[in-house]
Tab-separated table of C-alpha atoms and ligand atoms in Angstrom:
chain	number	residue	atom	x	y	z
C	1	MET	CA	16.026	-0.475	-7.710
C	2	SER	CA	17.118	1.166	-4.450
C	3	THR	CA	15.409	1.508	-1.055
C	4	LEU	CA	17.237	3.284	1.587
C	5	GLY	CA	17.704	1.196	4.649
C	6	PRO	CA	19.945	0.989	7.833
C	7	GLU	CA	23.066	1.108	5.510
C	8	ILE	CA	22.435	4.840	5.010
C	9	VAL	CA	23.596	5.545	8.480
C	10	ASP	CA	27.140	4.892	7.183
C	11	LEU	CA	27.114	6.911	4.073
C	12	SER	CA	28.981	10.178	3.719
C	13	ALA	CA	26.874	13.216	3.542
C	14	GLU	CA	27.722	13.401	-0.101
C	15	GLU	CA	26.609	9.951	-0.846
C	16	LEU	CA	23.409	10.302	1.092
C	17	ARG	CA	22.715	13.565	-0.824
C	18	GLU	CA	23.105	11.789	-4.008
C	19	ARG	CA	20.985	8.760	-3.011
C	20	VAL	CA	18.090	11.144	-1.939
C	21	ALA	CA	18.330	13.084	-5.170
C	22	VAL	CA	18.052	9.930	-7.004
C	23	GLU	CA	15.001	8.838	-5.208
C	24	LEU	CA	13.430	12.240	-5.525
C	25	ASP	CA	13.816	12.310	-9.333
C	26	ARG	CA	12.891	8.531	-9.792
C	27	THR	CA	9.663	9.304	-7.888
C	28	ARG	CA	8.858	12.410	-9.802
C	29	ARG	CA	9.227	10.522	-13.109
C	30	ARG	CA	6.374	8.191	-11.962
C	31	SER	CA	4.046	11.109	-10.983
C	32	ALA	CA	4.803	12.604	-14.283
C	33	ALA	CA	4.096	9.323	-16.286
C	34	LEU	CA	0.772	8.907	-14.384
C	35	THR	CA	-0.412	12.491	-15.116
C	36	ASP	CA	1.190	12.987	-18.614
C	37	VAL	CA	-0.774	9.978	-20.266
C	38	VAL	CA	-4.138	11.645	-20.086
C	39	ASP	CA	-5.367	14.862	-21.385
C	40	ASP	CA	-6.337	17.929	-19.277
C	41	GLU	CA	-9.882	17.222	-19.339
C	42	GLU	CA	-9.103	13.738	-17.757
C	43	LEU	CA	-6.799	15.230	-15.149
C	44	VAL	CA	-9.239	17.727	-13.778
C	45	LYS	CA	-12.175	15.361	-13.957
C	46	GLN	CA	-13.415	13.170	-11.084
C	47	HIS	CA	-13.341	9.493	-12.103
C	48	SER	CA	-15.013	8.333	-8.888
C	49	PRO	CA	-16.415	9.938	-5.813
C	50	LEU	CA	-13.842	7.902	-3.835
C	51	MET	CA	-10.973	9.591	-5.518
C	52	SER	CA	-9.500	13.138	-6.065
C	53	PRO	CA	-8.973	14.494	-9.597
C	54	LEU	CA	-5.444	13.470	-10.711
C	55	VAL	CA	-4.526	17.154	-10.785
C	56	TRP	CA	-5.361	17.391	-7.091
C	57	ASP	CA	-2.957	14.474	-6.151
C	58	LEU	CA	-0.161	16.226	-8.185
C	59	ALA	CA	-0.345	19.612	-6.711
C	60	HIS	CA	-1.002	18.052	-3.208
C	61	VAL	CA	2.386	16.363	-3.563
C	62	GLY	CA	3.948	19.535	-4.317
C	63	SER	CA	2.167	21.307	-1.472
C	64	GLN	CA	3.364	18.743	1.177
C	65	GLU	CA	6.820	18.939	-0.285
C	66	GLU	CA	6.808	22.674	0.052
C	67	GLN	CA	5.603	22.659	3.608
C	68	TRP	CA	7.949	20.228	4.947
C	69	LEU	CA	11.230	20.659	2.818
C	70	VAL	CA	11.037	24.230	1.694
C	71	ARG	CA	9.575	25.827	4.705
C	72	ASP	CA	10.378	23.581	7.659
C	73	VAL	CA	13.582	21.817	6.719
C	74	GLY	CA	14.912	24.743	4.570
C	75	GLY	CA	13.506	27.598	6.549
C	76	ARG	CA	12.762	29.329	3.195
C	77	ARG	CA	9.938	31.675	2.438
C	78	ALA	CA	6.611	30.032	1.528
C	79	LEU	CA	6.022	29.867	-2.142
C	80	ARG	CA	2.281	29.526	-2.244
C	81	PRO	CA	0.783	29.941	1.292
C	82	ASP	CA	-2.577	30.828	-0.388
C	83	ILE	CA	-3.031	27.314	-1.661
C	84	ASP	CA	-2.263	25.361	1.556
C	85	ASP	CA	-5.938	24.990	2.403
C	86	LEU	CA	-6.892	23.699	-1.079
C	87	TYR	CA	-4.466	20.814	-0.763
C	88	ASP	CA	-5.056	20.058	2.940
C	89	ALA	CA	-6.741	16.615	2.855
C	90	PHE	CA	-8.491	17.368	6.193
C	91	GLN	CA	-10.124	20.460	4.965
C	92	HIS	CA	-11.932	19.012	1.983
C	93	ALA	CA	-13.357	15.570	1.245
C	94	ARG	CA	-12.208	13.691	-1.804
C	95	ALA	CA	-15.860	14.017	-3.214
C	96	GLU	CA	-15.771	18.001	-3.105
C	97	ARG	CA	-12.321	18.428	-4.505
C	98	PRO	CA	-13.408	18.818	-8.133
C	99	GLU	CA	-15.363	21.925	-7.155
C	100	LEU	CA	-12.432	23.713	-5.557
C	101	PRO	CA	-10.535	26.538	-7.487
C	102	LEU	CA	-7.579	24.107	-7.988
C	103	LEU	CA	-4.572	24.969	-9.901
C	104	GLY	CA	-4.968	23.729	-13.533
C	105	PRO	CA	-2.809	21.032	-15.022
C	106	GLU	CA	-0.122	23.481	-16.402
C	107	GLU	CA	0.067	25.495	-13.202
C	108	SER	CA	0.201	22.331	-11.083
C	109	ARG	CA	3.113	21.012	-13.201
C	110	GLN	CA	4.951	24.340	-12.913
C	111	TYR	CA	4.240	24.546	-9.061
C	112	VAL	CA	5.704	21.014	-8.463
C	113	ALA	CA	8.689	21.745	-10.626
C	114	THR	CA	9.397	25.118	-8.757
C	115	VAL	CA	8.997	23.479	-5.350
C	116	ARG	CA	11.406	20.654	-6.621
C	117	ASP	CA	14.224	23.198	-7.684
C	118	LYS	CA	14.130	24.745	-4.283
C	119	VAL	CA	14.158	21.283	-2.604
C	120	HIS	CA	17.315	20.296	-4.518
C	121	ASP	CA	18.936	23.552	-3.414
C	122	VAL	CA	17.756	22.891	0.263
C	123	LEU	CA	19.206	19.278	-0.061
C	124	ASP	CA	22.591	20.635	-1.166
C	125	ARG	CA	22.921	23.042	1.817
C	126	VAL	CA	21.122	21.635	4.835
C	127	PRO	CA	22.955	19.424	7.361
C	128	LEU	CA	21.589	15.872	7.163
C	129	ARG	CA	22.318	15.089	10.818
C	130	GLY	CA	21.713	16.818	14.066
C	131	ARG	CA	18.203	17.627	14.047
C	132	ARG	CA	15.647	14.726	14.332
C	133	LEU	CA	13.604	15.855	11.222
C	134	VAL	CA	16.532	15.706	8.934
C	135	ASP	CA	18.492	12.906	10.584
C	136	ASN	CA	19.427	10.448	7.807
C	137	ALA	CA	17.508	12.593	5.534
C	138	PHE	CA	14.170	11.449	7.276
C	139	ALA	CA	11.981	14.411	5.980
C	140	PHE	CA	13.197	13.787	2.448
C	141	GLY	CA	12.416	10.170	2.825
C	142	MET	CA	9.011	10.896	4.311
C	143	ILE	CA	8.261	13.149	1.224
C	144	VAL	CA	9.420	10.569	-1.224
C	145	GLN	CA	7.107	7.952	0.512
C	146	HIS	CA	4.264	10.338	0.339
C	147	GLU	CA	4.645	11.009	-3.309
C	148	GLN	CA	4.899	7.153	-3.904
C	149	GLN	CA	1.669	6.729	-1.858
C	150	HIS	CA	-0.157	9.279	-3.894
C	151	ASP	CA	1.202	7.545	-7.052
C	152	GLU	CA	-0.418	4.440	-6.085
C	153	THR	CA	-3.565	6.286	-5.288
C	154	MET	CA	-3.313	7.772	-8.775
C	155	LEU	CA	-2.901	4.368	-10.091
C	156	ALA	CA	-6.269	3.291	-8.399
C	157	THR	CA	-7.855	6.353	-10.008
C	158	HIS	CA	-6.626	5.103	-13.457
C	159	GLN	CA	-8.123	1.674	-12.582
C	160	LEU	CA	-11.616	3.423	-11.864
C	161	ARG	CA	-11.345	5.566	-15.025
C	162	ARG	CA	-13.536	4.460	-17.996
C	163	GLY	CA	-12.228	4.698	-21.508
C	164	ASP	CA	-9.335	3.196	-23.625
C	165	PRO	CA	-6.337	1.861	-22.006
C	166	VAL	CA	-3.483	4.375	-21.624
C	167	LEU	CA	-1.019	2.517	-19.238
C	168	HIS	CA	0.987	-0.395	-20.581
C	169	ALA	CA	3.405	-2.818	-18.863
C	170	PRO	CA	4.605	-6.445	-19.612
C	171	ASP	CA	3.141	-9.216	-17.536
C	172	PRO	CA	4.882	-10.566	-14.618
C	173	PRO	CA	6.813	-13.797	-15.074
C	174	ALA	CA	5.093	-17.118	-14.528
C	175	PRO	CA	5.846	-19.206	-11.600
C	176	PRO	CA	8.354	-22.262	-11.938
C	177	GLU	CA	6.629	-25.364	-13.437
C	178	GLY	CA	5.157	-27.616	-10.758
C	179	THR	CA	5.189	-25.118	-7.918
C	180	GLU	CA	2.893	-26.149	-5.091
C	181	THR	CA	0.586	-23.251	-4.081
C	182	SER	CA	-2.260	-24.666	-2.015
C	183	GLY	CA	-0.416	-25.314	1.319
C	184	GLU	CA	-0.336	-23.864	4.856
C	185	VAL	CA	2.798	-23.179	6.880
C	186	LEU	CA	3.144	-23.588	10.662
C	187	ILE	CA	4.631	-20.801	12.583
C	188	PRO	CA	5.452	-22.168	16.140
C	189	ALA	CA	4.536	-20.201	19.231
C	190	GLY	CA	7.037	-17.778	20.494
C	191	SER	CA	7.888	-14.207	20.814
C	192	PHE	CA	9.503	-12.054	17.924
C	193	THR	CA	10.469	-8.384	17.391
C	194	MET	CA	7.508	-6.429	15.841
C	195	GLY	CA	8.054	-3.015	14.376
C	196	THR	CA	11.436	-1.203	14.142
C	197	SER	CA	13.600	1.363	15.761
C	198	GLU	CA	16.430	0.931	13.300
C	199	GLU	CA	14.833	1.557	9.863
C	200	PRO	CA	15.833	5.124	9.197
C	201	TRP	CA	12.848	5.938	6.893
C	202	ALA	CA	10.295	3.942	8.797
C	203	LEU	CA	7.260	6.176	9.709
C	204	ASP	CA	6.041	6.874	13.026
C	205	ASN	CA	3.445	3.941	13.197
C	206	GLU	CA	6.066	1.429	12.629
C	207	ARG	CA	7.946	2.396	15.679
C	208	PRO	CA	9.264	1.342	18.227
C	209	ALA	CA	10.475	-2.239	17.944
C	210	HIS	CA	8.878	-4.376	20.691
C	211	ARG	CA	8.572	-8.080	21.710
C	212	VAL	CA	5.290	-9.696	20.906
C	213	HIS	CA	4.311	-13.292	21.832
C	214	VAL	CA	2.371	-15.097	19.267
C	215	ASP	CA	0.691	-18.374	19.692
C	216	ASP	CA	0.945	-21.348	17.203
C	217	PHE	CA	-0.670	-20.455	14.007
C	218	LEU	CA	-1.085	-21.833	10.412
C	219	ILE	CA	-0.829	-19.309	7.487
C	220	ASP	CA	-1.473	-19.826	3.776
C	221	ALA	CA	1.744	-20.093	1.904
C	222	HIS	CA	0.128	-17.862	-0.810
C	223	PRO	CA	-2.650	-15.342	-1.133
C	224	VAL	CA	-6.191	-16.462	-1.878
C	225	THR	CA	-6.590	-16.761	-5.708
C	226	ASN	CA	-9.383	-15.653	-8.095
C	227	ALA	CA	-10.019	-19.620	-8.530
C	228	ASP	CA	-10.420	-20.069	-4.779
C	229	PHE	CA	-12.627	-16.996	-4.438
C	230	PHE	CA	-14.788	-18.063	-7.345
C	231	ARG	CA	-15.701	-21.086	-5.551
C	232	PHE	CA	-17.066	-18.988	-2.730
C	233	VAL	CA	-19.087	-16.789	-5.192
C	234	ASP	CA	-20.232	-19.847	-6.988
C	235	SER	CA	-21.469	-21.650	-3.967
C	236	GLY	CA	-23.703	-18.706	-3.086
C	237	GLY	CA	-21.402	-16.993	-0.606
C	238	TYR	CA	-22.813	-13.603	-1.376
C	239	GLN	CA	-26.415	-14.814	-0.706
C	240	GLN	CA	-25.885	-16.482	2.713
C	241	PRO	CA	-25.581	-14.262	5.834
C	242	ARG	CA	-23.988	-16.939	7.862
C	243	TRP	CA	-20.573	-16.235	6.381
C	244	TRP	CA	-20.590	-12.477	6.987
C	245	SER	CA	-20.330	-10.365	9.988
C	246	GLU	CA	-23.354	-8.288	10.795
C	247	GLU	CA	-21.715	-5.080	9.625
C	248	GLY	CA	-20.438	-6.796	6.475
C	249	TRP	CA	-23.909	-8.185	5.511
C	250	ARG	CA	-25.506	-4.793	5.950
C	251	TYR	CA	-22.794	-3.326	3.658
C	252	LEU	CA	-23.327	-6.191	1.241
C	253	ARG	CA	-27.125	-5.359	1.036
C	254	HIS	CA	-26.627	-1.674	0.938
C	255	ALA	CA	-23.954	-1.721	-1.856
C	256	GLY	CA	-25.596	-4.754	-3.785
C	257	LEU	CA	-22.408	-6.682	-3.711
C	258	GLU	CA	-22.179	-9.816	-5.853
C	259	ALA	CA	-18.542	-10.325	-6.634
C	260	PRO	CA	-15.274	-8.384	-6.301
C	261	LEU	CA	-15.205	-4.833	-7.760
C	262	PHE	CA	-14.503	-4.862	-11.391
C	263	TRP	CA	-15.816	-8.428	-12.019
C	264	ARG	CA	-18.718	-8.963	-14.439
C	265	ARG	CA	-20.388	-12.196	-15.314
C	266	SER	CA	-20.818	-12.928	-19.018
C	267	GLY	CA	-22.629	-16.057	-19.622
C	268	ASP	CA	-20.797	-18.681	-17.855
C	269	VAL	CA	-17.486	-16.851	-17.260
C	270	TRP	CA	-16.516	-13.980	-15.028
C	271	MET	CA	-14.773	-11.141	-16.770
C	272	ARG	CA	-12.923	-8.255	-15.233
C	273	ARG	CA	-11.954	-4.813	-16.265
C	274	ARG	CA	-8.196	-4.002	-15.633
C	275	PHE	CA	-6.855	-0.527	-16.551
C	276	GLY	CA	-9.361	-0.352	-19.428
C	277	ARG	CA	-8.973	-3.891	-20.800
C	278	VAL	CA	-11.717	-6.518	-20.246
C	279	GLU	CA	-10.391	-9.932	-19.886
C	280	PRO	CA	-11.372	-13.289	-18.291
C	281	VAL	CA	-10.670	-13.348	-14.542
C	282	PRO	CA	-7.248	-15.171	-14.291
C	283	ALA	CA	-7.569	-18.159	-12.151
C	284	ARG	CA	-4.081	-18.345	-10.462
C	285	GLU	CA	-3.782	-14.513	-9.687
C	286	PRO	CA	-4.249	-13.440	-6.175
C	287	VAL	CA	-8.010	-12.041	-5.945
C	288	MET	CA	-8.015	-8.340	-5.508
C	289	HIS	CA	-10.538	-5.451	-5.166
C	290	VAL	CA	-12.203	-7.101	-2.198
C	291	SER	CA	-13.088	-5.347	0.911
C	292	PHE	CA	-12.252	-6.510	4.503
C	293	HIS	CA	-15.783	-7.722	4.841
C	294	GLU	CA	-15.458	-9.946	1.820
C	295	ALA	CA	-12.085	-11.291	2.825
C	296	LEU	CA	-13.509	-12.148	6.226
C	297	ALA	CA	-16.585	-13.751	4.823
C	298	TYR	CA	-14.457	-16.006	2.569
C	299	ALA	CA	-12.292	-16.962	5.469
C	300	ASN	CA	-15.306	-17.970	7.593
C	301	TRP	CA	-16.548	-19.947	4.543
C	302	ALA	CA	-13.177	-21.612	4.321
C	303	GLY	CA	-13.198	-22.632	7.948
C	304	LYS	CA	-10.327	-20.323	8.486
C	305	ARG	CA	-9.719	-16.595	9.763
C	306	LEU	CA	-7.744	-13.617	8.743
C	307	PRO	CA	-4.321	-13.422	10.255
C	308	THR	CA	-3.715	-10.730	12.946
C	309	GLU	CA	-1.260	-8.099	12.089
C	310	ALA	CA	1.340	-9.650	14.483
C	311	GLU	CA	0.868	-13.035	12.805
C	312	TRP	CA	1.391	-11.618	9.444
C	313	GLU	CA	4.488	-9.724	10.401
C	314	LYS	CA	5.938	-12.777	12.224
C	315	ALA	CA	5.335	-14.880	9.186
C	316	ALA	CA	7.047	-12.162	7.044
C	317	ARG	CA	10.103	-11.302	9.248
C	318	PHE	CA	10.909	-13.871	11.868
C	319	ASP	CA	14.032	-16.032	11.274
C	320	PRO	CA	13.919	-18.996	13.487
C	321	ARG	CA	17.589	-19.754	13.006
C	322	SER	CA	18.860	-16.377	14.211
C	323	GLY	CA	15.883	-15.336	16.253
C	324	ARG	CA	16.026	-11.975	14.624
C	325	SER	CA	13.380	-10.097	12.572
C	326	ARG	CA	14.380	-9.448	8.943
C	327	ARG	CA	13.593	-6.244	6.881
C	328	TYR	CA	11.909	-8.525	4.148
C	329	PRO	CA	10.835	-12.109	4.059
C	330	TRP	CA	14.052	-13.028	2.004
C	331	GLY	CA	16.445	-11.259	4.312
C	332	ASP	CA	17.784	-7.723	4.554
C	333	ALA	CA	18.612	-6.930	1.015
C	334	ALA	CA	16.500	-4.191	-0.797
C	335	PRO	CA	13.786	-5.704	-2.975
C	336	GLU	CA	14.946	-6.643	-6.561
C	337	PRO	CA	12.700	-7.811	-9.420
C	338	HIS	CA	13.311	-11.413	-8.594
C	339	HIS	CA	12.026	-10.978	-4.995
C	340	ALA	CA	8.540	-9.226	-5.406
C	341	ASN	CA	6.283	-7.779	-7.805
C	342	LEU	CA	6.516	-4.004	-6.653
C	343	GLY	CA	6.881	-0.577	-8.284
C	344	GLN	CA	4.205	-0.808	-11.131
C	345	ARG	CA	6.701	-2.733	-13.324
C	346	HIS	CA	3.558	-4.790	-14.075
C	347	LEU	CA	-0.109	-3.726	-14.067
C	348	ARG	CA	-1.393	-6.878	-12.204
C	349	PRO	CA	-0.511	-9.279	-9.347
C	350	ALA	CA	1.704	-12.215	-10.416
C	351	PRO	CA	0.141	-15.777	-10.388
C	352	VAL	CA	0.643	-17.540	-6.915
C	353	GLY	CA	3.840	-19.518	-6.751
C	354	SER	CA	5.845	-16.730	-8.498
C	355	PHE	CA	9.032	-15.208	-6.878
C	356	PRO	CA	10.297	-18.367	-4.982
C	357	GLU	CA	13.364	-16.331	-4.137
C	358	GLY	CA	11.161	-13.935	-2.185
C	359	ARG	CA	9.853	-16.501	0.265
C	360	SER	CA	10.322	-16.257	4.015
C	361	PRO	CA	12.478	-18.756	5.942
C	362	ALA	CA	9.231	-20.886	6.780
C	363	GLY	CA	8.266	-20.922	3.037
C	364	VAL	CA	5.589	-18.204	2.879
C	365	GLY	CA	5.512	-16.609	-0.535
C	366	GLN	CA	4.425	-13.171	-1.986
C	367	LEU	CA	3.991	-11.570	1.246
C	368	ILE	CA	5.528	-8.458	-0.231
C	369	GLY	CA	4.100	-7.018	-3.497
C	370	ASP	CA	1.315	-8.333	-5.765
C	371	VAL	CA	-1.701	-7.396	-3.432
C	372	TRP	CA	-2.101	-5.714	-0.130
C	373	GLU	CA	-3.250	-8.123	2.490
C	374	TRP	CA	-6.247	-7.339	4.733
C	375	THR	CA	-5.488	-8.350	8.386
C	376	ALA	CA	-7.986	-8.981	11.250
C	377	THR	CA	-6.424	-6.139	13.244
C	378	ASP	CA	-7.664	-2.439	13.980
C	379	PHE	CA	-5.078	0.235	13.298
C	380	ALA	CA	-3.606	1.064	16.628
C	381	PRO	CA	-0.363	2.511	18.042
C	382	TYR	CA	2.427	0.246	19.177
C	383	PRO	CA	3.418	0.459	22.918
C	384	GLY	CA	5.648	3.470	23.047
C	385	PHE	CA	4.307	5.143	19.949
C	386	GLU	CA	5.129	8.790	19.588
C	387	ALA	CA	3.554	10.933	16.618
C	388	PHE	CA	6.255	12.132	14.354
C	389	PRO	CA	6.555	14.527	12.739
C	390	TYR	CA	2.798	15.286	12.604
C	391	ARG	CA	-0.164	13.777	14.237
C	392	GLU	CA	-2.258	13.674	10.974
C	393	TYR	CA	-0.064	11.070	9.408
C	394	SER	CA	-1.000	8.179	11.632
C	395	GLU	CA	-2.394	9.166	15.084
C	396	VAL	CA	-5.773	10.675	14.084
C	397	PHE	CA	-6.655	7.334	12.224
C	398	PHE	CA	-5.904	4.965	15.271
C	399	GLY	CA	-9.090	3.188	16.378
C	400	PRO	CA	-11.715	0.756	15.438
C	401	SER	CA	-12.797	2.379	12.078
C	402	TYR	CA	-9.735	1.236	10.077
C	403	LYS	CA	-8.145	-2.216	9.389
C	404	VAL	CA	-4.565	-2.775	8.772
C	405	LEU	CA	-3.203	-3.906	5.464
C	406	ARG	CA	0.235	-5.315	4.905
C	407	GLY	CA	2.734	-6.082	2.324
C	408	GLY	CA	2.265	-3.777	-0.498
C	409	SER	CA	0.860	-4.350	-3.987
C	410	PHE	CA	2.201	-4.456	-7.510
C	411	GLY	CA	1.558	-0.678	-7.558
C	412	THR	CA	3.614	0.157	-4.249
C	413	ASP	CA	7.138	1.371	-4.737
C	414	PRO	CA	9.910	-0.328	-3.025
C	415	ALA	CA	10.698	2.979	-1.195
C	416	ALA	CA	7.373	2.829	0.352
C	417	CYS	CA	7.289	-0.802	1.248
C	418	ARG	CA	8.975	-2.673	4.134
C	419	ALA	CA	7.903	-5.800	6.111
C	420	THR	CA	7.158	-3.267	8.940
C	421	PHE	CA	5.172	-1.033	6.785
C	422	ARG	CA	1.515	-0.470	7.991
C	423	ASN	CA	-1.227	0.624	5.642
C	424	TRP	CA	-4.953	1.037	6.794
C	425	ASP	CA	-8.243	1.676	5.244
C	426	PHE	CA	-11.975	1.469	5.992
C	427	PRO	CA	-13.193	-2.108	5.972
C	428	VAL	CA	-15.707	-1.388	3.077
C	429	ARG	CA	-12.896	-0.095	0.631
C	430	ARG	CA	-12.411	-2.037	-2.558
C	431	GLN	CA	-10.778	0.196	-5.122
C	432	ILE	CA	-7.437	-0.411	-3.461
C	433	PHE	CA	-5.209	-3.070	-4.781
C	434	ALA	CA	-6.134	-5.382	-1.799
C	435	GLY	CA	-6.536	-9.143	-1.416
C	436	PHE	CA	-5.865	-11.464	1.453
C	437	ARG	CA	-4.561	-14.780	2.769
C	438	CYS	CA	-6.120	-16.917	5.481
C	439	ALA	CA	-4.736	-18.275	8.645
C	440	ARG	CA	-5.998	-20.625	11.418
C	441	THR	CA	-5.266	-21.907	14.802
C	442	PRO	CA	-3.921	-25.531	14.654
C	443	SER	CA	-5.757	-28.282	16.492
C	444	ARG	CA	-3.928	-30.116	19.270
C	445	ALA	CA	-3.638	-33.216	16.825
C	446	GLU	CA	-1.855	-31.032	14.187
C	447	LEU	CA	0.635	-29.900	16.736
C	448	ASP	CA	1.630	-33.465	17.993
L	501	LIG	C1	-1.009	5.355	4.251
L	501	LIG	C2	-2.255	5.094	2.224
L	501	LIG	C3	-3.360	5.295	4.297
L	501	LIG	O1	-2.946	7.617	1.098
L	501	LIG	O2	-4.623	7.732	2.493
L	501	LIG	C4	-1.202	10.235	1.968
L	501	LIG	C5	-1.082	7.953	3.259
L	501	LIG	N1	-1.238	10.349	4.250
L	501	LIG	N2	-1.218	11.549	2.436
L	501	LIG	C6	-3.374	7.634	2.306
L	501	LIG	C7	-1.125	9.437	3.218
L	501	LIG	C8	-1.243	11.526	3.691
L	501	LIG	C9	-2.413	7.272	3.333
L	501	LIG	N3	-2.211	5.804	3.480
L	502	LIG	FE1	-1.198	13.151	1.094
């Protein structure tokens, strides 16, 4: 597995081109796999009003690639300017996309392949230094990440889809015997560097690096598990308004929530549907398919709270020995399979306690991969933020409507996941692969 980090600054132009080409091809194989496993009818159908038809995601990926890499970076003639509007996410809500005169499955595959041929030609010819958009192949990295983000979205569509299983993957490794998983870790007060100005493929909202003071806090060493969450459900958590924010309770009533999405009670046990298979809810796995509101209600019930975004990033990056912020909890090395459950190698999060080699210096585990983690923080710009290269990636979403999620899920590719990476969504969303961990402020006695 390879992510492209600060080391690419030292690559020769030839080496950088080769690395970029590998990332583009690897990513396209994932998109193809997610769209080739179902028939045409399933590709054009809407599996949930929350999602686009799979065939829309596929051609949208090609359309963005054409606009940025063929036209802007390459300065080439537009291939299909007539379809720009169809695949502009701001022109048509997801719910309306099936009614649009979209390219069909075969046309979409042809279109993305034609765009990709041109892109390889552009990559061979264009200088990868000098202009900000292409410096260190940034625009190519942005397009790789964009496709990977839509691949994760398509994976969520597969999870919503009804019918027989079509995706297959081995289960993640079990944690080492006797691993302690219930603890909290104290992160002492002090400032740290949040965000990045060095990561060449970091997106605009992760920039710039800036110092942030964070007070003493305790954070769970692992994500909240299904067994933990079951105790909240079982104790009547979804029937008691006192655990819920006013907005959360209104949403619960309106949507009729009783448990995480995809859970169903069968006699005495909770079952869940996962990519077309029905199975008992596994106790030791991080809970997922919960909204921000459910995460917050659980935290209130547990006498804790959700971590702020700055707390999460400090827990994930701060190395107290050097005083530096790392790229990942385990250090600066690109993610390997022994560090984290990323890249859809598995079709589920790993039980808590897995990946001991992926822990942070303070001993916090599974921050990267497994499940996205809801934070308490609204999506907002860092001090010194500058929209680049377009306002519609981040800037138009800043504000109180969206909560930040961190860390990536089992369905997030390493190329689209860093400890600085910021995801965001509406606090009611449950179809994403999101869970959470709790934090709390220590009492005086706990600090002495
Ligand atoms: C970063 C996951 C919130 O998929 O909605 C995709 C990224 N922006 N196409 C999304 C994105 C444009 C975005 N998230
Ligand atoms: Fe997009």
